[in-house]
Amino acid sequence: MTPTHSTASAGITRPRSAGTDIALVAVFAALIAAFAMMPPVPVGPLGVPITLQTFSIALCGMVLGPWRGFAATLLYVVLGLVGLPIFSGMRGGIGILAGPSAGYIVSFALYALVAGLAARWAVRRFKGMKLGVALFVGGFGGSLLLNHPLGILGMSINGDLPLGAAAAADLIYWPGDVVKNILAASVALLIHRAFPDILRRRGVSVESVSARQEQDAK
């Protein structure tokens, strides 16, 4: 038996390279930018728009996990702040942080981090619809913990709204957020089925992960 065959029979996955991680970070940063360029829908007293950015950021965390998802989203935000017109409405530049949507933008990378932490935990324990539900709960939970509170704070500070009024204005984004996280979880579930090793640690065996899932199910 050759060493290659022995490794394959042991079920050891090929280690993920740093180059692959960098490529995925760049691709998902570009994906967020592409969705941000779709026509925004301004709503509320300050005109903070409904966009598909949060869909792509949730998807980024659900697929890439916490640290690569955080890095991809942070790369997108940094590129936008240095002047590339990749925020909603084809805007860019540091001046965006003086606008009413600043809090939402500041939350993006942290939102991807939380969604990614939940996804990494979920893919080790669930399959099928249970995994999809766990991905949704992690994504929407991250939005409620970070995206909405920081967005409310940003509208209050930059839009000169009382916190209560800013919180009321934020409620209009909740239904769309639920829909976007359902869609993100559905797409992420398909990706995890097609590429089951995308969130595996480097060099972790498929058999060891399966054994852990079976043990947790007992």
PDB file of C-alpha atoms in Angstrom:
ATOM      1  CA  MET A   1       0.000   0.000   0.000  1.00  0.00           C
ATOM      2  CA  THR A   2       1.448   3.358  -1.017  1.00  0.00           C
ATOM      3  CA  PRO A   3       1.652   6.268   1.432  1.00  0.00           C
ATOM      4  CA  THR A   4      -0.842   8.229  -0.676  1.00  0.00           C
ATOM      5  CA  HIS A   5      -3.383   5.432  -0.531  1.00  0.00           C
ATOM      6  CA  SER A   6      -2.833   5.056   3.178  1.00  0.00           C
ATOM      7  CA  THR A   7      -3.561   8.737   3.755  1.00  0.00           C
ATOM      8  CA  ALA A   8      -6.691   8.577   1.633  1.00  0.00           C
ATOM      9  CA  SER A   9      -7.953   5.464   3.409  1.00  0.00           C
ATOM     10  CA  ALA A  10      -7.411   7.174   6.754  1.00  0.00           C
ATOM     11  CA  GLY A  11      -9.810   9.854   5.611  1.00  0.00           C
ATOM     12  CA  ILE A  12      -7.461  12.785   6.096  1.00  0.00           C
ATOM     13  CA  THR A  13      -8.505  15.814   4.114  1.00  0.00           C
ATOM     14  CA  ARG A  14      -5.872  17.753   2.216  1.00  0.00           C
ATOM     15  CA  PRO A  15      -4.798  20.764   4.287  1.00  0.00           C
ATOM     16  CA  ARG A  16      -6.349  24.014   3.172  1.00  0.00           C
ATOM     17  CA  SER A  17      -3.662  26.388   1.949  1.00  0.00           C
ATOM     18  CA  ALA A  18      -3.229  30.004   2.988  1.00  0.00           C
ATOM     19  CA  GLY A  19      -3.562  30.898  -0.692  1.00  0.00           C
ATOM     20  CA  THR A  20      -7.020  29.318  -0.783  1.00  0.00           C
ATOM     21  CA  ASP A  21      -8.065  31.270   2.287  1.00  0.00           C
ATOM     22  CA  ILE A  22      -6.838  34.550   0.765  1.00  0.00           C
ATOM     23  CA  ALA A  23      -8.651  33.807  -2.486  1.00  0.00           C
ATOM     24  CA  LEU A  24     -11.917  33.069  -0.664  1.00  0.00           C
ATOM     25  CA  VAL A  25     -11.609  36.272   1.368  1.00  0.00           C
ATOM     26  CA  ALA A  26     -11.083  38.310  -1.808  1.00  0.00           C
ATOM     27  CA  VAL A  27     -13.933  36.594  -3.683  1.00  0.00           C
ATOM     28  CA  PHE A  28     -16.432  37.123  -0.882  1.00  0.00           C
ATOM     29  CA  ALA A  29     -15.360  40.752  -0.405  1.00  0.00           C
ATOM     30  CA  ALA A  30     -16.095  41.247  -4.115  1.00  0.00           C
ATOM     31  CA  LEU A  31     -19.422  39.435  -3.683  1.00  0.00           C
ATOM     32  CA  ILE A  32     -20.479  41.850  -0.928  1.00  0.00           C
ATOM     33  CA  ALA A  33     -19.515  44.781  -3.144  1.00  0.00           C
ATOM     34  CA  ALA A  34     -21.538  43.347  -6.043  1.00  0.00           C
ATOM     35  CA  PHE A  35     -24.679  42.976  -3.924  1.00  0.00           C
ATOM     36  CA  ALA A  36     -24.189  46.464  -2.463  1.00  0.00           C
ATOM     37  CA  MET A  37     -24.316  47.912  -5.978  1.00  0.00           C
ATOM     38  CA  MET A  38     -27.869  46.683  -6.512  1.00  0.00           C
ATOM     39  CA  PRO A  39     -30.386  49.552  -6.266  1.00  0.00           C
ATOM     40  CA  PRO A  40     -31.018  50.483  -2.606  1.00  0.00           C
ATOM     41  CA  VAL A  41     -34.488  51.281  -1.274  1.00  0.00           C
ATOM     42  CA  PRO A  42     -34.368  54.319   1.068  1.00  0.00           C
ATOM     43  CA  VAL A  43     -36.860  54.038   3.945  1.00  0.00           C
ATOM     44  CA  GLY A  44     -37.509  55.609   7.309  1.00  0.00           C
ATOM     45  CA  PRO A  45     -37.114  59.196   8.477  1.00  0.00           C
ATOM     46  CA  LEU A  46     -33.390  59.303   7.628  1.00  0.00           C
ATOM     47  CA  GLY A  47     -33.514  57.386   4.355  1.00  0.00           C
ATOM     48  CA  VAL A  48     -31.190  54.588   5.493  1.00  0.00           C
ATOM     49  CA  PRO A  49     -31.673  52.157   2.597  1.00  0.00           C
ATOM     50  CA  ILE A  50     -32.713  48.525   2.502  1.00  0.00           C
ATOM     51  CA  THR A  51     -29.941  46.733   0.603  1.00  0.00           C
ATOM     52  CA  LEU A  52     -28.659  43.231  -0.084  1.00  0.00           C
ATOM     53  CA  GLN A  53     -25.417  43.911   1.768  1.00  0.00           C
ATOM     54  CA  THR A  54     -26.610  42.149   4.906  1.00  0.00           C
ATOM     55  CA  PHE A  55     -27.642  39.099   2.867  1.00  0.00           C
ATOM     56  CA  SER A  56     -24.127  38.766   1.446  1.00  0.00           C
ATOM     57  CA  ILE A  57     -22.454  39.484   4.806  1.00  0.00           C
ATOM     58  CA  ALA A  58     -24.540  36.822   6.551  1.00  0.00           C
ATOM     59  CA  LEU A  59     -23.730  34.404   3.717  1.00  0.00           C
ATOM     60  CA  CYS A  60     -20.049  35.282   4.053  1.00  0.00           C
ATOM     61  CA  GLY A  61     -19.983  34.281   7.723  1.00  0.00           C
ATOM     62  CA  MET A  62     -22.121  31.171   7.214  1.00  0.00           C
ATOM     63  CA  VAL A  63     -19.870  29.860   4.449  1.00  0.00           C
ATOM     64  CA  LEU A  64     -16.382  31.019   5.408  1.00  0.00           C
ATOM     65  CA  GLY A  65     -16.651  30.807   9.187  1.00  0.00           C
ATOM     66  CA  PRO A  66     -15.708  33.460  11.736  1.00  0.00           C
ATOM     67  CA  TRP A  67     -12.205  34.617  10.844  1.00  0.00           C
ATOM     68  CA  ARG A  68     -12.278  34.412   7.059  1.00  0.00           C
ATOM     69  CA  GLY A  69     -15.800  35.871   7.097  1.00  0.00           C
ATOM     70  CA  PHE A  70     -14.613  38.693   9.343  1.00  0.00           C
ATOM     71  CA  ALA A  71     -11.582  39.299   7.100  1.00  0.00           C
ATOM     72  CA  ALA A  72     -13.634  39.362   3.883  1.00  0.00           C
ATOM     73  CA  THR A  73     -16.182  41.788   5.316  1.00  0.00           C
ATOM     74  CA  LEU A  74     -13.506  43.980   6.907  1.00  0.00           C
ATOM     75  CA  LEU A  75     -11.685  44.115   3.558  1.00  0.00           C
ATOM     76  CA  TYR A  76     -14.886  45.278   1.881  1.00  0.00           C
ATOM     77  CA  VAL A  77     -15.500  47.968   4.517  1.00  0.00           C
ATOM     78  CA  VAL A  78     -11.901  49.232   4.431  1.00  0.00           C
ATOM     79  CA  LEU A  79     -11.904  49.453   0.641  1.00  0.00           C
ATOM     80  CA  GLY A  80     -15.131  51.421   0.780  1.00  0.00           C
ATOM     81  CA  LEU A  81     -13.826  53.795   3.442  1.00  0.00           C
ATOM     82  CA  VAL A  82     -10.654  54.552   1.483  1.00  0.00           C
ATOM     83  CA  GLY A  83     -12.763  55.753  -1.408  1.00  0.00           C
ATOM     84  CA  LEU A  84     -13.907  52.910  -3.651  1.00  0.00           C
ATOM     85  CA  PRO A  85     -17.601  53.437  -4.535  1.00  0.00           C
ATOM     86  CA  ILE A  86     -18.723  50.045  -3.244  1.00  0.00           C
ATOM     87  CA  PHE A  87     -21.208  51.003  -0.541  1.00  0.00           C
ATOM     88  CA  SER A  88     -24.910  51.165  -1.338  1.00  0.00           C
ATOM     89  CA  GLY A  89     -25.773  53.846  -3.860  1.00  0.00           C
ATOM     90  CA  MET A  90     -22.251  53.610  -5.333  1.00  0.00           C
ATOM     91  CA  ARG A  91     -20.831  55.658  -2.477  1.00  0.00           C
ATOM     92  CA  GLY A  92     -17.430  55.485  -0.830  1.00  0.00           C
ATOM     93  CA  GLY A  93     -15.054  57.430   1.378  1.00  0.00           C
ATOM     94  CA  ILE A  94     -14.560  58.070   5.071  1.00  0.00           C
ATOM     95  CA  GLY A  95     -17.372  60.616   5.005  1.00  0.00           C
ATOM     96  CA  ILE A  96     -19.856  57.734   5.035  1.00  0.00           C
ATOM     97  CA  LEU A  97     -19.180  57.453   8.772  1.00  0.00           C
ATOM     98  CA  ALA A  98     -20.830  60.844   9.266  1.00  0.00           C
ATOM     99  CA  GLY A  99     -24.084  59.577   7.753  1.00  0.00           C
ATOM    100  CA  PRO A 100     -27.042  57.839   9.425  1.00  0.00           C
ATOM    101  CA  SER A 101     -26.035  54.398   8.127  1.00  0.00           C
ATOM    102  CA  ALA A 102     -22.599  54.544   9.810  1.00  0.00           C
ATOM    103  CA  GLY A 103     -23.553  52.224  12.675  1.00  0.00           C
ATOM    104  CA  TYR A 104     -24.734  49.521  10.311  1.00  0.00           C
ATOM    105  CA  ILE A 105     -21.490  49.711   8.328  1.00  0.00           C
ATOM    106  CA  VAL A 106     -19.364  49.565  11.499  1.00  0.00           C
ATOM    107  CA  SER A 107     -21.231  46.415  12.539  1.00  0.00           C
ATOM    108  CA  PHE A 108     -20.694  44.515   9.278  1.00  0.00           C
ATOM    109  CA  ALA A 109     -17.438  42.707  10.096  1.00  0.00           C
ATOM    110  CA  LEU A 110     -18.576  41.830  13.626  1.00  0.00           C
ATOM    111  CA  TYR A 111     -21.860  40.565  12.219  1.00  0.00           C
ATOM    112  CA  ALA A 112     -19.983  38.216   9.871  1.00  0.00           C
ATOM    113  CA  LEU A 113     -17.812  37.080  12.796  1.00  0.00           C
ATOM    114  CA  VAL A 114     -20.809  36.087  14.933  1.00  0.00           C
ATOM    115  CA  ALA A 115     -22.605  34.400  12.025  1.00  0.00           C
ATOM    116  CA  GLY A 116     -19.380  32.528  11.277  1.00  0.00           C
ATOM    117  CA  LEU A 117     -18.915  31.358  14.864  1.00  0.00           C
ATOM    118  CA  ALA A 118     -22.457  29.996  14.865  1.00  0.00           C
ATOM    119  CA  ALA A 119     -21.909  28.334  11.472  1.00  0.00           C
ATOM    120  CA  ARG A 120     -18.651  26.673  12.560  1.00  0.00           C
ATOM    121  CA  TRP A 121     -20.388  25.269  15.615  1.00  0.00           C
ATOM    122  CA  ALA A 122     -23.431  24.141  13.627  1.00  0.00           C
ATOM    123  CA  VAL A 123     -21.669  22.302  10.790  1.00  0.00           C
ATOM    124  CA  ARG A 124     -19.928  20.041  13.320  1.00  0.00           C
ATOM    125  CA  ARG A 125     -23.225  18.986  14.867  1.00  0.00           C
ATOM    126  CA  PHE A 126     -26.047  19.132  12.350  1.00  0.00           C
ATOM    127  CA  LYS A 127     -26.942  18.106   8.834  1.00  0.00           C
ATOM    128  CA  GLY A 128     -29.824  18.798   6.481  1.00  0.00           C
ATOM    129  CA  MET A 129     -32.637  21.054   7.646  1.00  0.00           C
ATOM    130  CA  LYS A 130     -31.315  21.195  11.210  1.00  0.00           C
ATOM    131  CA  LEU A 131     -28.131  22.738   9.867  1.00  0.00           C
ATOM    132  CA  GLY A 132     -30.144  25.229   7.817  1.00  0.00           C
ATOM    133  CA  VAL A 133     -32.163  26.266  10.879  1.00  0.00           C
ATOM    134  CA  ALA A 134     -28.987  26.630  12.956  1.00  0.00           C
ATOM    135  CA  LEU A 135     -27.390  28.785  10.255  1.00  0.00           C
ATOM    136  CA  PHE A 136     -30.459  31.024  10.170  1.00  0.00           C
ATOM    137  CA  VAL A 137     -30.569  31.373  13.956  1.00  0.00           C
ATOM    138  CA  GLY A 138     -26.860  32.247  14.045  1.00  0.00           C
ATOM    139  CA  GLY A 139     -27.179  34.795  11.249  1.00  0.00           C
ATOM    140  CA  PHE A 140     -30.330  36.479  12.494  1.00  0.00           C
ATOM    141  CA  GLY A 141     -29.096  36.352  16.083  1.00  0.00           C
ATOM    142  CA  GLY A 142     -25.878  38.102  15.048  1.00  0.00           C
ATOM    143  CA  SER A 143     -27.939  40.761  13.308  1.00  0.00           C
ATOM    144  CA  LEU A 144     -30.055  41.351  16.415  1.00  0.00           C
ATOM    145  CA  LEU A 145     -27.002  41.483  18.677  1.00  0.00           C
ATOM    146  CA  LEU A 146     -24.824  43.745  16.536  1.00  0.00           C
ATOM    147  CA  ASN A 147     -26.215  45.049  13.260  1.00  0.00           C
ATOM    148  CA  HIS A 148     -29.423  46.529  14.646  1.00  0.00           C
ATOM    149  CA  PRO A 149     -28.102  47.965  17.955  1.00  0.00           C
ATOM    150  CA  LEU A 150     -25.120  49.651  16.282  1.00  0.00           C
ATOM    151  CA  GLY A 151     -27.363  50.845  13.471  1.00  0.00           C
ATOM    152  CA  ILE A 152     -29.754  52.389  15.986  1.00  0.00           C
ATOM    153  CA  LEU A 153     -26.845  54.075  17.753  1.00  0.00           C
ATOM    154  CA  GLY A 154     -25.550  55.455  14.454  1.00  0.00           C
ATOM    155  CA  MET A 155     -28.947  56.858  13.487  1.00  0.00           C
ATOM    156  CA  SER A 156     -29.300  58.434  16.908  1.00  0.00           C
ATOM    157  CA  ILE A 157     -25.862  60.091  16.860  1.00  0.00           C
ATOM    158  CA  ASN A 158     -25.551  61.098  13.208  1.00  0.00           C
ATOM    159  CA  GLY A 159     -29.237  61.636  12.523  1.00  0.00           C
ATOM    160  CA  ASP A 160     -29.951  63.542  15.727  1.00  0.00           C
ATOM    161  CA  LEU A 161     -32.756  61.163  16.691  1.00  0.00           C
ATOM    162  CA  PRO A 162     -33.650  60.110  20.243  1.00  0.00           C
ATOM    163  CA  LEU A 163     -32.733  56.475  20.861  1.00  0.00           C
ATOM    164  CA  GLY A 164     -36.393  55.504  21.071  1.00  0.00           C
ATOM    165  CA  ALA A 165     -37.172  57.101  17.728  1.00  0.00           C
ATOM    166  CA  ALA A 166     -34.093  55.486  16.168  1.00  0.00           C
ATOM    167  CA  ALA A 167     -35.146  52.087  17.528  1.00  0.00           C
ATOM    168  CA  ALA A 168     -38.630  52.572  16.081  1.00  0.00           C
ATOM    169  CA  ALA A 169     -37.132  53.538  12.721  1.00  0.00           C
ATOM    170  CA  ASP A 170     -34.982  50.393  12.798  1.00  0.00           C
ATOM    171  CA  LEU A 171     -38.024  48.113  13.071  1.00  0.00           C
ATOM    172  CA  ILE A 172     -38.791  48.607   9.381  1.00  0.00           C
ATOM    173  CA  TYR A 173     -35.648  46.616   8.515  1.00  0.00           C
ATOM    174  CA  TRP A 174     -36.570  43.537  10.561  1.00  0.00           C
ATOM    175  CA  PRO A 175     -38.886  41.720   8.095  1.00  0.00           C
ATOM    176  CA  GLY A 176     -36.343  42.057   5.292  1.00  0.00           C
ATOM    177  CA  ASP A 177     -33.612  40.896   7.641  1.00  0.00           C
ATOM    178  CA  VAL A 178     -35.548  37.724   8.394  1.00  0.00           C
ATOM    179  CA  VAL A 179     -36.024  37.032   4.672  1.00  0.00           C
ATOM    180  CA  LYS A 180     -32.367  37.753   3.853  1.00  0.00           C
ATOM    181  CA  ASN A 181     -31.132  35.426   6.591  1.00  0.00           C
ATOM    182  CA  ILE A 182     -33.463  32.666   5.422  1.00  0.00           C
ATOM    183  CA  LEU A 183     -32.070  33.054   1.902  1.00  0.00           C
ATOM    184  CA  ALA A 184     -28.469  33.216   3.167  1.00  0.00           C
ATOM    185  CA  ALA A 185     -28.946  30.069   5.264  1.00  0.00           C
ATOM    186  CA  SER A 186     -30.512  28.255   2.293  1.00  0.00           C
ATOM    187  CA  VAL A 187     -27.638  29.176  -0.036  1.00  0.00           C
ATOM    188  CA  ALA A 188     -25.041  28.373   2.640  1.00  0.00           C
ATOM    189  CA  LEU A 189     -26.647  24.969   3.207  1.00  0.00           C
ATOM    190  CA  LEU A 190     -26.311  24.174  -0.509  1.00  0.00           C
ATOM    191  CA  ILE A 191     -22.661  25.266  -0.452  1.00  0.00           C
ATOM    192  CA  HIS A 192     -21.891  23.141   2.607  1.00  0.00           C
ATOM    193  CA  ARG A 193     -23.489  20.142   0.905  1.00  0.00           C
ATOM    194  CA  ALA A 194     -21.399  20.691  -2.216  1.00  0.00           C
ATOM    195  CA  PHE A 195     -18.185  21.518  -0.332  1.00  0.00           C
ATOM    196  CA  PRO A 196     -18.419  19.792   3.070  1.00  0.00           C
ATOM    197  CA  ASP A 197     -14.816  20.605   3.975  1.00  0.00           C
ATOM    198  CA  ILE A 198     -15.059  24.378   3.558  1.00  0.00           C
ATOM    199  CA  LEU A 199     -15.297  24.928   7.312  1.00  0.00           C
ATOM    200  CA  ARG A 200     -13.152  22.005   8.418  1.00  0.00           C
ATOM    201  CA  ARG A 201      -9.997  22.713  10.310  1.00  0.00           C
ATOM    202  CA  ARG A 202      -6.863  22.074   8.335  1.00  0.00           C
ATOM    203  CA  GLY A 203      -6.063  18.379   8.200  1.00  0.00           C
ATOM    204  CA  VAL A 204      -9.153  17.202  10.098  1.00  0.00           C
ATOM    205  CA  SER A 205     -10.363  13.801   8.978  1.00  0.00           C
ATOM    206  CA  VAL A 206     -13.824  13.353   7.555  1.00  0.00           C
ATOM    207  CA  GLU A 207     -14.259  10.199   9.634  1.00  0.00           C
ATOM    208  CA  SER A 208     -13.413  11.961  12.862  1.00  0.00           C
ATOM    209  CA  VAL A 209     -15.995  14.657  12.150  1.00  0.00           C
ATOM    210  CA  SER A 210     -18.624  12.045  11.278  1.00  0.00           C
ATOM    211  CA  ALA A 211     -17.829  10.100  14.447  1.00  0.00           C
ATOM    212  CA  ARG A 212     -18.232  13.260  16.507  1.00  0.00           C
ATOM    213  CA  GLN A 213     -21.597  13.987  14.895  1.00  0.00           C
ATOM    214  CA  GLU A 214     -22.781  10.429  15.593  1.00  0.00           C
ATOM    215  CA  GLN A 215     -21.626  10.684  19.191  1.00  0.00           C
ATOM    216  CA  ASP A 216     -23.436  13.996  19.666  1.00  0.00           C
ATOM    217  CA  ALA A 217     -26.597  12.509  18.189  1.00  0.00           C
ATOM    218  CA  LYS A 218     -26.702   9.714  20.796  1.00  0.00           C
TER     219      LYS A 218
END
